Coordinates of C-alpha atoms in Angstrom, one line a residue:
X1 CA 235.0 82.7 123.4
X2 CA 238.5 84.1 124.6
X3 CA 239.0 85.4 121.2
X4 CA 235.8 87.2 120.8
X5 CA 235.9 88.5 124.1
X6 CA 239.8 89.6 123.7
X7 CA 239.0 91.5 120.3
X8 CA 236.2 93.1 122.3
X9 CA 239.1 94.2 124.9
X10 CA 241.2 95.0 123.0
X11 CA 238.9 97.4 120.9
X12 CA 237.6 98.9 124.3
X13 CA 241.4 99.7 125.1
X14 CA 241.8 101.3 121.3
X15 CA 238.8 103.2 121.7
X16 CA 239.9 104.7 125.2
X17 CA 243.4 105.3 123.7
X18 CA 241.4 107.6 120.8
X19 CA 239.4 109.7 123.1
X20 CA 242.8 110.3 125.6
X21 CA 244.2 111.7 122.8
X22 CA 241.9 113.2 121.5
X23 CA 240.7 114.5 125.6
X24 CA 244.4 116.0 125.6
X25 CA 244.6 118.0 121.9
X26 CA 241.1 119.4 123.5
X27 CA 242.6 120.4 126.9
X28 CA 245.7 121.4 125.2
X29 CA 243.9 124.4 122.3
X30 CA 241.4 125.1 125.7
X31 CA 244.0 125.6 128.1
X32 CA 246.6 127.6 126.2
X33 CA 243.8 129.9 125.4
X34 CA 242.3 129.5 128.9
X35 CA 244.2 128.2 131.5
X36 CA 241.7 128.9 133.8
X37 CA 239.2 127.1 131.6
X38 CA 236.7 124.8 133.5
X39 CA 237.2 121.5 132.7
X40 CA 234.0 121.0 131.1
X41 CA 235.1 123.1 127.9
X42 CA 237.9 121.0 127.3
X43 CA 234.8 118.0 127.4
X44 CA 232.4 120.2 125.0
X45 CA 235.4 120.7 122.2
X46 CA 236.9 117.3 122.6
X47 CA 233.2 116.3 121.8
X48 CA 233.4 113.4 124.8
X49 CA 230.8 113.0 128.0
X50 CA 232.2 114.9 130.8
X51 CA 231.9 111.2 132.4
X52 CA 234.9 110.0 129.7
X53 CA 236.8 112.4 130.8
X54 CA 236.7 111.8 134.2
X55 CA 237.0 108.1 133.5
X56 CA 240.7 108.7 132.6
X57 CA 241.1 112.4 134.5
X58 CA 240.1 112.5 138.9
X59 CA 239.7 116.6 137.9
X60 CA 241.6 119.5 136.0
X61 CA 245.2 119.6 137.6
X62 CA 245.5 115.9 136.6
X63 CA 244.8 117.0 133.2
X64 CA 247.3 120.1 133.6
X65 CA 249.9 117.4 135.4
X66 CA 249.7 115.5 132.2
X67 CA 249.9 118.2 129.6
X68 CA 253.5 119.9 130.9
X69 CA 254.5 116.4 132.0
X70 CA 254.4 115.2 128.4
X71 CA 255.5 118.2 127.1
X72 CA 259.2 117.8 129.2
X73 CA 259.2 114.2 127.4
X74 CA 258.7 115.7 124.6
X75 CA 261.8 117.9 125.0
X76 CA 263.3 114.8 126.5
X77 CA 263.0 113.0 124.2
X78 CA 264.0 115.8 120.8
X79 CA 267.6 115.9 123.6
X80 CA 268.9 112.7 123.6
X81 CA 267.7 112.3 119.9
X82 CA 269.9 115.2 118.9
X83 CA 272.7 114.2 121.3
X84 CA 272.9 110.8 118.0
X85 CA 273.9 113.8 115.8
X86 CA 277.5 113.9 115.2
X87 CA 277.6 117.6 114.3
X88 CA 278.0 119.6 117.3
X89 CA 276.1 122.6 115.8
X90 CA 273.3 120.9 114.0
X91 CA 272.8 118.7 117.1
X92 CA 272.2 121.9 118.8
X93 CA 270.0 124.0 115.9
X94 CA 268.2 121.0 114.8
X95 CA 267.4 119.8 118.6
X96 CA 265.7 123.5 119.0
X97 CA 264.0 123.3 115.7
X98 CA 261.8 120.6 116.9
X99 CA 261.3 121.7 119.9
X100 CA 259.6 125.3 118.5
X101 CA 257.6 123.1 115.9
X102 CA 256.7 120.6 119.3
X103 CA 255.3 124.1 120.7
X104 CA 255.9 122.5 124.1
X105 CA 257.0 126.1 126.2
X106 CA 253.8 127.5 125.3
X107 CA 252.5 125.1 127.6
X108 CA 255.5 125.4 130.3
X109 CA 255.1 129.3 130.1
X110 CA 250.6 129.2 130.4
X111 CA 250.5 126.3 132.8
X112 CA 253.3 126.6 135.3
X113 CA 252.1 127.0 139.0
X114 CA 248.5 125.6 138.3
X115 CA 249.1 122.7 139.5
X116 CA 252.0 120.4 141.5
X117 CA 254.2 118.8 140.0
X118 CA 255.4 115.2 140.7
X119 CA 258.7 113.5 141.5
X120 CA 258.6 111.6 138.7
X121 CA 258.4 115.6 137.0
X122 CA 261.3 116.4 138.8
X123 CA 263.2 113.6 137.8
X124 CA 262.4 114.2 134.2
X125 CA 263.1 118.4 134.5
X126 CA 266.4 117.4 135.8
X127 CA 266.9 114.9 133.2
X128 CA 266.4 117.6 130.0
X129 CA 268.7 120.1 132.2
X130 CA 271.4 117.9 132.3
X131 CA 271.0 116.7 128.4
X132 CA 270.7 120.5 127.1
X133 CA 274.0 121.2 129.1
X134 CA 275.6 118.6 127.1
X135 CA 274.2 120.2 123.6
X136 CA 275.2 123.8 124.7
X137 CA 278.7 122.0 125.8
X138 CA 278.9 120.4 122.8
X139 CA 277.3 124.0 120.9
X140 CA 280.4 125.8 122.1
X141 CA 283.0 122.9 121.5
X142 CA 281.8 123.4 118.2
X143 CA 283.1 127.5 117.9
X144 CA 279.8 128.4 116.4
X145 CA 278.3 129.4 119.8
X146 CA 278.9 132.8 121.1
X147 CA 281.5 132.0 124.5
X148 CA 278.9 133.7 126.7
X149 CA 276.4 132.6 125.9
X150 CA 274.4 129.7 128.5
X151 CA 272.0 126.7 128.9
X152 CA 269.7 129.0 130.8
X153 CA 269.5 130.9 127.5
X154 CA 267.7 128.4 126.1
X155 CA 264.5 128.7 128.0
X156 CA 264.8 132.1 127.1
X157 CA 265.0 132.1 123.4
X158 CA 261.9 128.8 123.5
X159 CA 260.2 131.2 125.5
X160 CA 260.1 134.0 122.6
X161 CA 259.6 131.8 120.0
X162 CA 256.2 130.1 121.5
X163 CA 255.0 133.8 122.3
X164 CA 254.3 134.1 118.5
X165 CA 251.3 132.7 117.8
X166 CA 248.5 133.5 114.9
X167 CA 245.5 132.2 113.9
X168 CA 246.7 130.1 110.8
X169 CA 248.6 127.3 112.5
X170 CA 250.7 126.6 109.2
X171 CA 251.8 130.9 109.6
X172 CA 252.6 130.2 113.0
X173 CA 255.0 127.3 112.3
X174 CA 256.6 130.0 109.9
X175 CA 256.9 132.9 112.0
X176 CA 258.7 130.5 114.8
X177 CA 261.0 129.4 112.8
X178 CA 261.4 132.7 110.8
X179 CA 262.0 133.8 114.7
X180 CA 264.1 130.8 116.0
X181 CA 266.5 131.7 113.0
X182 CA 266.8 135.2 114.0
X183 CA 267.5 134.2 117.7
X184 CA 271.0 132.0 116.3
X185 CA 272.0 134.3 114.9
X186 CA 272.4 136.4 117.9
X187 CA 273.8 133.6 119.1
X188 CA 276.2 132.6 117.2
X189 CA 279.7 133.5 117.2
X190 CA 281.0 136.0 115.4
X191 CA 284.7 137.8 115.6
X192 CA 284.7 141.7 117.4
X193 CA 280.6 140.9 119.0
X194 CA 279.6 142.9 121.7
X195 CA 279.0 140.9 125.0
X196 CA 275.8 140.6 125.8
X197 CA 274.3 142.8 128.0
X198 CA 273.3 142.3 131.9
X199 CA 274.5 139.1 134.0
X200 CA 273.6 135.7 132.3
X201 CA 269.7 134.2 133.2
X202 CA 270.7 131.9 136.3
X203 CA 270.0 128.3 137.4
X204 CA 266.4 128.4 139.2
X205 CA 265.9 132.0 138.3
X206 CA 262.4 131.1 136.7
X207 CA 261.5 128.4 139.6
X208 CA 259.5 131.0 141.5
X209 CA 256.6 130.2 138.3
X210 CA 255.9 126.9 139.3
X211 CA 255.0 127.0 143.0
X212 CA 251.1 126.6 142.7
X213 CA 249.2 129.4 142.9
X214 CA 245.6 129.2 144.6

């Protein structure tokens, strides 16, 4: 009896995990298209009942928060992996390529200000900033990153890549990689290059977007 019961419980957990993955994939697609879409649109796209969605998420804000936190965790994981790369420039460019492919910043741009961040998200955001700073410092040390580039330029670069989107996902990936290559060329150290225009982006300059919008 206990073995059968354990198998049943395991099967239910596996099904719940699959449902959660389907729900999050649907939510990502729905809210990237329209951040104001109702949560019912997520259930419809996921092919699950609204009750199944509410069993996992108390409401739309919880779902939005989960999506953005997942993206933040992915950013942190990619940065940590990049720091294990011995080549400073490869670590920097490889990190950016993987984050662009993961489309992390589309969620940031579209969903910022639509939910209240948690303290854990704040800690992860600070960790992300520390890791990005370490990667930029290493890229500077390699001599390949222009001296007037700052860590906050990465946010601008990633948002520029995230803005590239066409109906075909594979073509979107190709175009984003091309955009990334163009932007990296602009950040590469070149003798006698003109300085970057204007004051560089400052720490906290984009934090306004995370203030909850009613």
